[in-house]
Short mmCIF file of C-alpha atoms and ligand atoms in Angstrom, two decimals:
data_model
loop_
_atom_site.label_atom_id
_atom_site.label_comp_id
_atom_site.label_asym_id
_atom_site.label_seq_id
_atom_site.Cartn_x
_atom_site.Cartn_y
_atom_site.Cartn_z
CA MET A 1 -31.45 67.64 41.15
CA SER A 2 -29.41 68.77 38.17
CA LEU A 3 -30.35 66.39 35.36
CA TYR A 4 -31.40 69.56 33.59
CA TYR A 5 -27.82 70.90 33.61
CA VAL A 6 -26.27 67.59 32.57
CA GLN A 7 -28.54 67.59 29.55
CA LYS A 8 -27.91 71.27 28.91
CA LEU A 9 -24.15 70.73 28.81
CA LEU A 10 -24.55 67.80 26.40
CA TYR A 11 -26.98 69.79 24.26
CA HIS A 12 -24.39 72.58 24.00
CA LEU A 13 -21.63 70.12 23.10
CA ASN A 14 -23.85 68.61 20.39
CA ARG A 15 -24.88 71.92 18.93
CA ASP A 16 -22.06 74.37 19.52
CA PRO A 17 -18.66 73.51 18.00
CA ALA A 18 -16.94 76.30 20.01
CA GLN A 19 -18.17 74.90 23.32
CA LYS A 20 -17.17 71.41 22.19
CA GLN A 21 -13.67 72.70 21.46
CA ARG A 22 -13.46 74.34 24.90
CA PHE A 23 -14.61 71.07 26.48
CA ASP A 24 -11.98 69.09 24.57
CA ASP A 25 -9.31 71.59 25.64
CA ASN A 26 -10.24 71.69 29.33
CA LYS A 27 -13.17 69.69 30.67
CA ASP A 28 -12.97 71.10 34.20
CA ILE A 29 -13.36 74.72 33.13
CA VAL A 30 -16.47 73.93 31.07
CA LEU A 31 -17.99 71.59 33.69
CA ALA A 32 -17.66 74.37 36.30
CA GLU A 33 -20.07 76.47 34.22
CA TYR A 34 -22.93 74.05 34.96
CA SER A 35 -24.53 73.21 38.28
CA LEU A 36 -23.63 69.53 38.67
CA THR A 37 -23.45 66.99 41.53
CA GLU A 38 -20.33 64.90 42.25
CA GLU A 39 -22.02 61.84 40.72
CA GLU A 40 -22.88 63.74 37.55
CA LEU A 41 -19.35 65.15 37.26
CA HIS A 42 -17.94 61.66 37.62
CA ALA A 43 -20.34 60.23 35.02
CA LEU A 44 -19.51 63.00 32.54
CA LYS A 45 -15.73 62.91 33.02
CA LYS A 46 -15.21 59.16 32.96
CA PRO A 47 -17.47 59.01 30.82
CA ASP A 48 -19.95 56.52 32.27
CA ILE A 49 -22.63 56.43 29.57
CA GLY A 50 -24.66 53.81 31.47
CA LEU A 51 -24.79 56.00 34.58
CA LEU A 52 -25.79 59.03 32.51
CA TYR A 53 -28.67 56.94 31.13
CA VAL A 54 -29.69 55.90 34.67
CA LEU A 55 -29.52 59.54 35.79
CA GLY A 56 -32.15 60.21 33.15
CA VAL A 57 -30.35 61.77 30.19
CA ASN A 58 -32.54 61.51 27.08
CA GLY A 59 -31.12 59.12 24.50
CA GLN A 60 -31.54 61.68 21.74
CA ILE A 61 -28.95 63.78 23.61
CA LEU A 62 -26.86 60.97 25.13
CA MET A 63 -26.33 59.11 21.85
CA HIS A 64 -24.22 62.00 20.52
CA TYR A 65 -22.04 62.12 23.66
CA ALA A 66 -21.41 58.38 23.31
CA THR A 67 -20.40 58.85 19.67
CA MET A 68 -18.18 61.79 20.67
CA ASN A 69 -16.39 59.41 23.05
CA GLY A 70 -15.80 56.79 20.38
CA TYR A 71 -18.67 54.42 21.14
CA ASP A 72 -20.15 52.59 18.19
CA TRP A 73 -23.87 51.76 18.24
CA PRO A 74 -23.67 48.28 19.87
CA GLN A 75 -21.30 49.65 22.55
CA TYR A 76 -23.69 52.49 23.26
CA ILE A 77 -26.67 50.11 23.65
CA GLN A 78 -24.63 47.76 25.85
CA SER A 79 -23.44 50.61 28.07
CA MET A 80 -27.04 51.53 28.90
CA ARG A 81 -27.88 47.92 29.71
CA ASP A 82 -24.79 47.71 31.93
CA GLY A 83 -25.78 50.98 33.57
CA VAL A 84 -29.16 49.60 34.63
CA THR A 85 -27.56 46.38 35.92
CA GLU A 86 -24.98 48.30 37.93
CA HIS A 87 -26.93 51.34 39.12
CA GLY A 88 -30.58 50.25 39.00
CA PRO A 89 -33.54 51.64 37.04
CA VAL A 90 -33.57 55.06 35.43
CA ARG A 91 -34.19 57.60 38.19
CA GLU A 92 -35.68 60.59 36.40
CA GLY A 93 -36.93 61.94 33.11
CA LEU A 94 -38.72 60.27 30.22
CA TYR A 95 -37.52 56.70 30.82
CA ALA A 96 -38.59 56.74 34.46
CA MET A 97 -42.16 57.04 33.17
CA ILE A 98 -42.95 53.36 33.80
CA ASP A 99 -40.29 51.29 35.59
CA GLY A 100 -37.11 52.71 34.12
CA LYS A 101 -35.85 49.30 33.06
CA GLY A 102 -36.99 49.28 29.46
CA ALA A 103 -37.57 45.82 28.00
CA LEU A 104 -34.44 44.20 29.44
CA MET B 1 -55.14 78.81 -3.13
CA SER B 2 -55.50 76.10 -0.43
CA LEU B 3 -54.40 72.71 0.67
CA VAL B 4 -53.36 70.67 -2.37
CA TYR B 5 -51.92 67.55 -0.72
CA ALA B 6 -51.52 66.09 2.77
CA GLY B 7 -49.75 62.98 3.94
CA THR B 8 -47.37 61.45 6.43
CA CYS B 9 -44.03 59.71 6.11
CA CYS B 10 -41.36 58.14 8.28
CA HIS B 11 -38.15 59.95 9.32
CA SER B 12 -35.88 57.29 10.83
CA PRO B 13 -32.26 58.40 10.30
CA ALA B 14 -31.38 54.79 9.51
CA ILE B 15 -33.31 55.03 6.21
CA THR B 16 -30.31 56.93 4.89
CA SER B 17 -27.52 56.15 7.40
CA ARG B 18 -28.04 52.36 7.35
CA GLY B 19 -30.02 52.38 4.10
CA GLU B 20 -28.45 49.44 2.32
CA MET B 21 -28.61 47.14 5.35
CA ALA B 22 -32.37 46.52 4.94
CA ASP B 23 -33.93 43.79 2.83
CA PRO B 24 -33.42 45.18 -0.70
CA ILE B 25 -36.95 44.28 -1.83
CA VAL B 26 -38.60 46.02 1.12
CA ARG B 27 -36.28 49.01 0.75
CA ALA B 28 -37.17 49.30 -2.93
CA GLN B 29 -40.87 49.32 -2.00
CA LEU B 30 -40.28 52.03 0.61
CA LEU B 31 -38.33 54.18 -1.86
CA ALA B 32 -41.08 53.67 -4.46
CA ALA B 33 -43.65 54.93 -1.94
CA PHE B 34 -41.48 57.99 -1.17
CA GLU B 35 -41.21 58.59 -4.91
CA ARG B 36 -44.98 58.30 -5.27
CA GLN B 37 -45.41 60.91 -2.54
CA ARG B 38 -42.79 63.17 -4.16
CA GLN B 39 -44.65 62.87 -7.45
CA ALA B 40 -48.02 63.57 -5.79
CA ILE B 41 -46.64 66.80 -4.30
CA GLU B 42 -45.18 67.75 -7.69
CA ASP B 43 -48.43 66.92 -9.50
CA ALA B 44 -50.32 69.03 -6.97
CA GLU B 45 -48.07 71.94 -8.04
CA ALA B 46 -47.32 72.83 -4.45
CA ASP B 47 -45.66 76.24 -3.98
CA ALA B 48 -44.66 75.35 -0.45
CA ILE B 49 -44.60 72.39 1.92
CA ILE B 50 -45.52 72.79 5.56
CA MET B 51 -43.62 69.99 7.30
CA VAL B 52 -44.75 69.04 10.79
CA SER B 53 -42.09 67.12 12.67
CA SER B 54 -40.82 66.41 16.12
CA GLU B 55 -37.21 67.45 16.40
CA HIS B 56 -34.74 65.76 18.72
CA PHE B 57 -33.07 68.58 20.71
CA ALA B 58 -31.51 70.22 17.67
CA ASN B 59 -32.99 73.68 18.20
CA PHE B 60 -35.25 73.52 21.21
CA PHE B 61 -34.24 72.72 24.76
CA MET B 62 -35.90 72.63 28.16
CA ASP B 63 -34.80 76.19 29.00
CA ASN B 64 -37.65 77.35 26.78
CA MET B 65 -39.37 74.37 25.18
CA PRO B 66 -42.16 75.40 22.82
CA THR B 67 -45.20 73.14 22.75
CA PHE B 68 -45.54 74.21 19.11
CA SER B 69 -43.24 76.29 16.94
CA ILE B 70 -43.44 77.45 13.32
CA GLY B 71 -40.42 78.56 11.30
CA MET B 72 -40.23 82.08 9.88
CA ALA B 73 -36.61 82.21 8.73
CA ASP B 74 -35.22 83.52 5.43
CA GLU B 75 -33.70 80.08 4.87
CA TYR B 76 -32.98 76.91 6.81
CA GLU B 77 -29.99 74.62 6.96
CA GLY B 78 -29.50 70.98 7.62
CA PRO B 79 -28.94 68.29 8.44
CA ILE B 80 -27.49 69.21 11.83
CA GLU B 81 -26.17 65.66 12.23
CA ASP B 82 -22.82 64.61 10.78
CA PRO B 83 -23.58 64.46 7.03
CA ASN B 84 -21.17 61.54 6.64
CA TRP B 85 -23.17 59.55 9.19
CA LEU B 86 -26.64 60.53 7.94
CA LYS B 87 -25.44 60.31 4.33
CA ILE B 88 -27.33 63.48 3.42
CA PRO B 89 -25.11 66.41 2.36
CA ARG B 90 -25.48 69.60 4.40
CA THR B 91 -27.39 72.19 2.42
CA THR B 92 -29.51 75.33 2.52
CA ILE B 93 -33.25 74.74 2.38
CA PRO B 94 -35.43 77.43 0.78
CA ALA B 95 -38.01 79.21 2.92
CA ASN B 96 -40.91 81.60 2.44
CA PRO B 97 -40.89 83.99 5.42
CA ASP B 98 -43.79 86.00 4.05
CA LEU B 99 -46.02 82.94 3.82
CA SER B 100 -44.74 81.82 7.24
CA LEU B 101 -45.78 85.15 8.72
CA ARG B 102 -49.29 84.87 7.29
CA ILE B 103 -49.68 81.27 8.47
CA ILE B 104 -48.44 82.14 11.97
CA LYS B 105 -50.68 85.21 12.23
CA ASP B 106 -53.69 83.08 11.39
CA VAL B 107 -52.80 80.03 13.53
CA ILE B 108 -51.97 82.16 16.56
CA GLN B 109 -55.60 83.33 16.71
CA THR B 110 -56.60 79.94 18.10
CA VAL B 111 -53.41 78.06 19.04
CA ASP B 112 -50.52 79.66 20.94
CA VAL B 113 -47.62 78.84 18.63
CA CYS B 114 -44.10 80.17 19.01
CA PHE B 115 -42.14 81.23 15.96
CA SER B 116 -38.48 80.73 15.11
CA GLN B 117 -36.36 82.79 12.73
CA GLU B 118 -33.45 80.39 13.05
CA TRP B 119 -33.82 76.66 12.59
CA LYS B 120 -31.40 73.86 11.81
CA PHE B 121 -33.16 70.79 10.47
CA ASP B 122 -32.35 67.43 12.03
CA HIS B 123 -33.17 64.03 10.53
CA GLY B 124 -36.87 64.54 11.34
CA MET B 125 -37.01 67.01 8.44
CA ALA B 126 -33.82 66.14 6.53
CA VAL B 127 -34.68 62.50 5.81
CA PRO B 128 -38.17 63.22 4.38
CA LEU B 129 -36.86 66.21 2.40
CA HIS B 130 -34.07 64.10 0.93
CA PHE B 131 -36.74 61.94 -0.71
CA LEU B 132 -39.59 64.41 -1.25
CA THR B 133 -37.69 67.48 -2.51
CA PRO B 134 -34.30 66.04 -3.49
CA ASN B 135 -33.33 69.23 -5.35
CA TYR B 136 -34.42 71.55 -2.55
CA GLU B 137 -36.44 73.73 -4.91
CA THR B 138 -39.67 73.98 -2.88
CA ALA B 139 -40.06 76.39 0.02
CA ILE B 140 -40.40 74.62 3.35
CA ILE B 141 -42.19 75.90 6.43
CA PRO B 142 -41.15 73.79 9.41
CA VAL B 143 -43.54 73.15 12.28
CA ASN B 144 -42.37 71.48 15.46
CA ILE B 145 -44.46 69.64 18.03
CA ASN B 146 -42.76 68.83 21.32
CA CYS B 147 -42.88 65.03 21.50
CA GLN B 148 -39.58 64.64 23.36
CA ALA B 149 -39.49 66.47 26.68
CA LEU B 150 -42.17 66.01 29.35
CA PRO B 151 -44.72 67.47 29.48
CA ILE B 152 -45.30 66.77 25.80
CA SER B 153 -47.98 68.48 23.74
CA PRO B 154 -51.47 67.08 24.50
CA LEU B 155 -53.04 65.17 21.59
CA GLN B 156 -56.16 67.33 21.74
CA ARG B 157 -54.04 70.46 21.18
CA CYS B 158 -52.20 68.78 18.28
CA TRP B 159 -55.61 68.18 16.70
CA GLU B 160 -56.45 71.87 17.21
CA LEU B 161 -53.10 72.84 15.68
CA GLY B 162 -54.04 70.80 12.60
CA LYS B 163 -57.38 72.59 12.37
CA ALA B 164 -55.70 75.99 12.76
CA LEU B 165 -53.08 75.15 10.12
CA ARG B 166 -55.79 74.10 7.67
CA LYS B 167 -57.69 77.33 8.18
CA ALA B 168 -54.50 79.33 7.63
CA ILE B 169 -53.55 77.27 4.57
CA ASP B 170 -56.97 77.78 2.98
CA ALA B 171 -56.68 81.54 3.54
CA ALA B 172 -53.37 81.73 1.62
CA PRO B 173 -53.26 82.24 -2.16
CA GLU B 174 -50.41 79.74 -2.49
CA ARG B 175 -50.85 76.03 -3.21
CA ILE B 176 -49.67 74.26 -0.07
CA ALA B 177 -48.79 70.66 0.76
CA LEU B 178 -48.79 69.44 4.35
CA ILE B 179 -46.59 66.57 5.52
CA GLY B 180 -46.25 65.02 8.99
CA THR B 181 -43.15 62.98 9.80
CA GLY B 182 -42.51 60.19 12.32
CA GLY B 183 -44.80 58.54 14.80
CA THR B 184 -44.86 54.76 14.68
CA SER B 185 -43.63 52.50 17.49
CA HIS B 186 -39.96 52.81 18.36
CA TRP B 187 -37.64 53.04 21.32
CA PRO B 188 -34.95 55.32 19.85
CA CYS B 189 -31.52 55.54 21.45
CA THR B 190 -32.53 53.32 24.37
CA PRO B 191 -31.60 49.73 25.31
CA ASP B 192 -34.82 48.69 23.53
CA SER B 193 -33.81 50.29 20.23
CA GLY B 194 -34.88 48.02 17.36
CA LYS B 195 -38.07 46.82 19.08
CA ILE B 196 -41.20 47.33 16.94
CA ASN B 197 -44.90 46.83 17.73
CA ASN B 198 -46.31 46.40 14.27
CA GLU B 199 -49.83 45.59 15.48
CA TRP B 200 -49.97 48.90 17.36
CA ASP B 201 -48.68 50.71 14.28
CA ARG B 202 -51.32 49.20 12.00
CA GLU B 203 -54.11 50.16 14.36
CA LEU B 204 -52.83 53.74 14.60
CA ILE B 205 -52.53 54.04 10.81
CA ASP B 206 -56.07 52.69 10.41
CA HIS B 207 -57.39 55.37 12.77
CA LEU B 208 -55.39 58.00 10.89
CA ILE B 209 -56.58 57.19 7.38
CA ASN B 210 -60.17 56.93 8.61
CA LYS B 211 -59.80 60.19 10.58
CA ARG B 212 -61.22 58.66 13.75
CA LYS B 213 -60.82 61.70 15.96
CA ASP B 214 -62.17 60.08 19.13
CA ALA B 215 -59.92 57.04 18.78
CA LEU B 216 -56.86 59.18 18.03
CA LEU B 217 -57.42 61.50 20.98
CA ALA B 218 -58.11 58.59 23.34
CA TYR B 219 -54.47 57.37 23.30
CA CYS B 220 -52.99 57.77 26.78
CA ASP B 221 -49.30 58.67 27.08
CA GLU B 222 -48.38 56.00 29.67
CA LYS B 223 -50.00 53.28 27.56
CA VAL B 224 -48.34 54.57 24.38
CA TYR B 225 -44.98 54.55 26.15
CA GLN B 226 -45.54 50.98 27.35
CA ASP B 227 -46.92 49.57 24.09
CA ALA B 228 -45.05 51.52 21.44
CA GLY B 229 -42.10 53.26 23.13
CA PRO B 230 -41.22 56.92 23.64
CA GLY B 231 -40.68 57.37 19.89
CA ALA B 232 -44.40 56.77 19.34
CA PHE B 233 -45.14 60.08 21.08
CA GLU B 234 -44.34 61.46 17.62
CA MET B 235 -47.81 60.23 16.58
CA ARG B 236 -48.73 63.86 17.38
CA THR B 237 -47.43 64.94 13.98
CA SER B 238 -49.79 62.51 12.19
CA VAL B 239 -52.72 63.45 14.43
CA CYS B 240 -52.16 67.08 13.42
CA ILE B 241 -52.25 66.20 9.70
CA ALA B 242 -55.36 64.02 10.16
CA ALA B 243 -57.14 66.98 11.78
CA ALA B 244 -56.11 69.26 8.92
CA SER B 245 -57.57 66.83 6.37
CA GLU B 246 -60.50 65.42 8.32
CA GLU B 247 -63.03 65.57 5.48
CA GLN B 248 -61.29 62.94 3.33
CA SER B 249 -60.34 59.38 4.15
CA GLY B 250 -56.75 58.52 3.34
CA GLU B 251 -54.69 55.69 1.86
CA VAL B 252 -51.75 53.67 3.11
CA TRP B 253 -48.98 53.70 0.51
CA PHE B 254 -46.45 51.76 2.56
CA CYS B 255 -46.47 50.29 6.04
CA GLU B 256 -43.87 47.65 6.91
CA PRO B 257 -41.70 47.00 9.93
CA ILE B 258 -38.03 47.37 8.97
CA PRO B 259 -35.97 46.20 11.96
CA ILE B 260 -32.66 47.71 10.82
CA TYR B 261 -34.46 51.09 10.58
CA ALA B 262 -35.76 50.46 14.13
CA THR B 263 -39.39 51.22 13.33
CA THR B 264 -42.36 50.51 11.09
CA CYS B 265 -41.86 52.69 8.04
CA CYS B 266 -45.13 54.22 6.91
CA ILE B 267 -46.19 56.48 4.10
CA THR B 268 -49.79 57.61 3.92
CA THR B 269 -51.75 60.04 1.84
CA LEU B 270 -54.40 61.84 3.87
CA PHE B 271 -55.67 64.42 1.36
CA GLN B 272 -55.57 64.81 -2.42
CA LEU B 273 -57.33 67.20 -4.75
FE1 FE2 C 1 -38.07 61.03 15.63
#
């Protein structure tokens, strides 16, 4: 279980311009600094915003990573919907509180 | 001196970032209500504003998430978001570390608050400040309630924080205004973003202005999540202000769902001299 580290990485990218620059320069070096599963690494590198949502990343953190990757707002919303269709309900965190599907 | 004004307002980032996309008549009414609140704070001759908000992972993270934190910095900065997106220029916000210290020392007698000497404001503070202190001339003391990461602060403790803040405010020689931000139904940054439960919002606001402690503390997190979305956990900020101003009933100055702002925008006054 390393949802915590996925969110921590994204929190750092949102908040720390130097870490963001390092990530832009070489993703693998920065990703190696966090304890992440293969699935999480894949979701972060691709990036698969929908899968990150299903893994449980909080939208207040995820939204910024989507923007960083060029998603506009409708694309971001759609990617989460697609994520639930493809990978099933949210598995952990705040949105798993009820059924993880939201109001789809 | 003591508490000179208390109220709540909305903090949706869309109020500034997507401002012009709302119905112009409704937007004008919202801005008029913000202006009325700004004027009320000015008329109350507030030396400082204690602003209770729920930030969105700008300063606090799950490595050390405070249930409650109070700012004690020499100055603050914000917004942390891209100013071109939020449409609020990045600026320095004046502080009053000496007053912060006295407030914290008093509050900490009954509620275990953390303190922060570094704090970057996100839209939860920046949007209200943009309307309430547009010239950034009033000292701000930020207070954060964890409404984002589970386990969130229990409502009962948010009530006690409000009581502790009031006691500390009344012990200070300064004239202090107290503002809570956020807390109506919304599903921010999720596939349900844009959904609003206006009926739920109106009921909450009615409990708030009538200071119905039992009703406010009876809300259950799972039911709030289901009925009003995770964004409604921010009702904790309003509950805190209601506790701090329990002796007076309040007034609703604006309460309308604005879909493009993804929530019901509300402005209430909960205490006036
Ligand atoms: Fe919020």
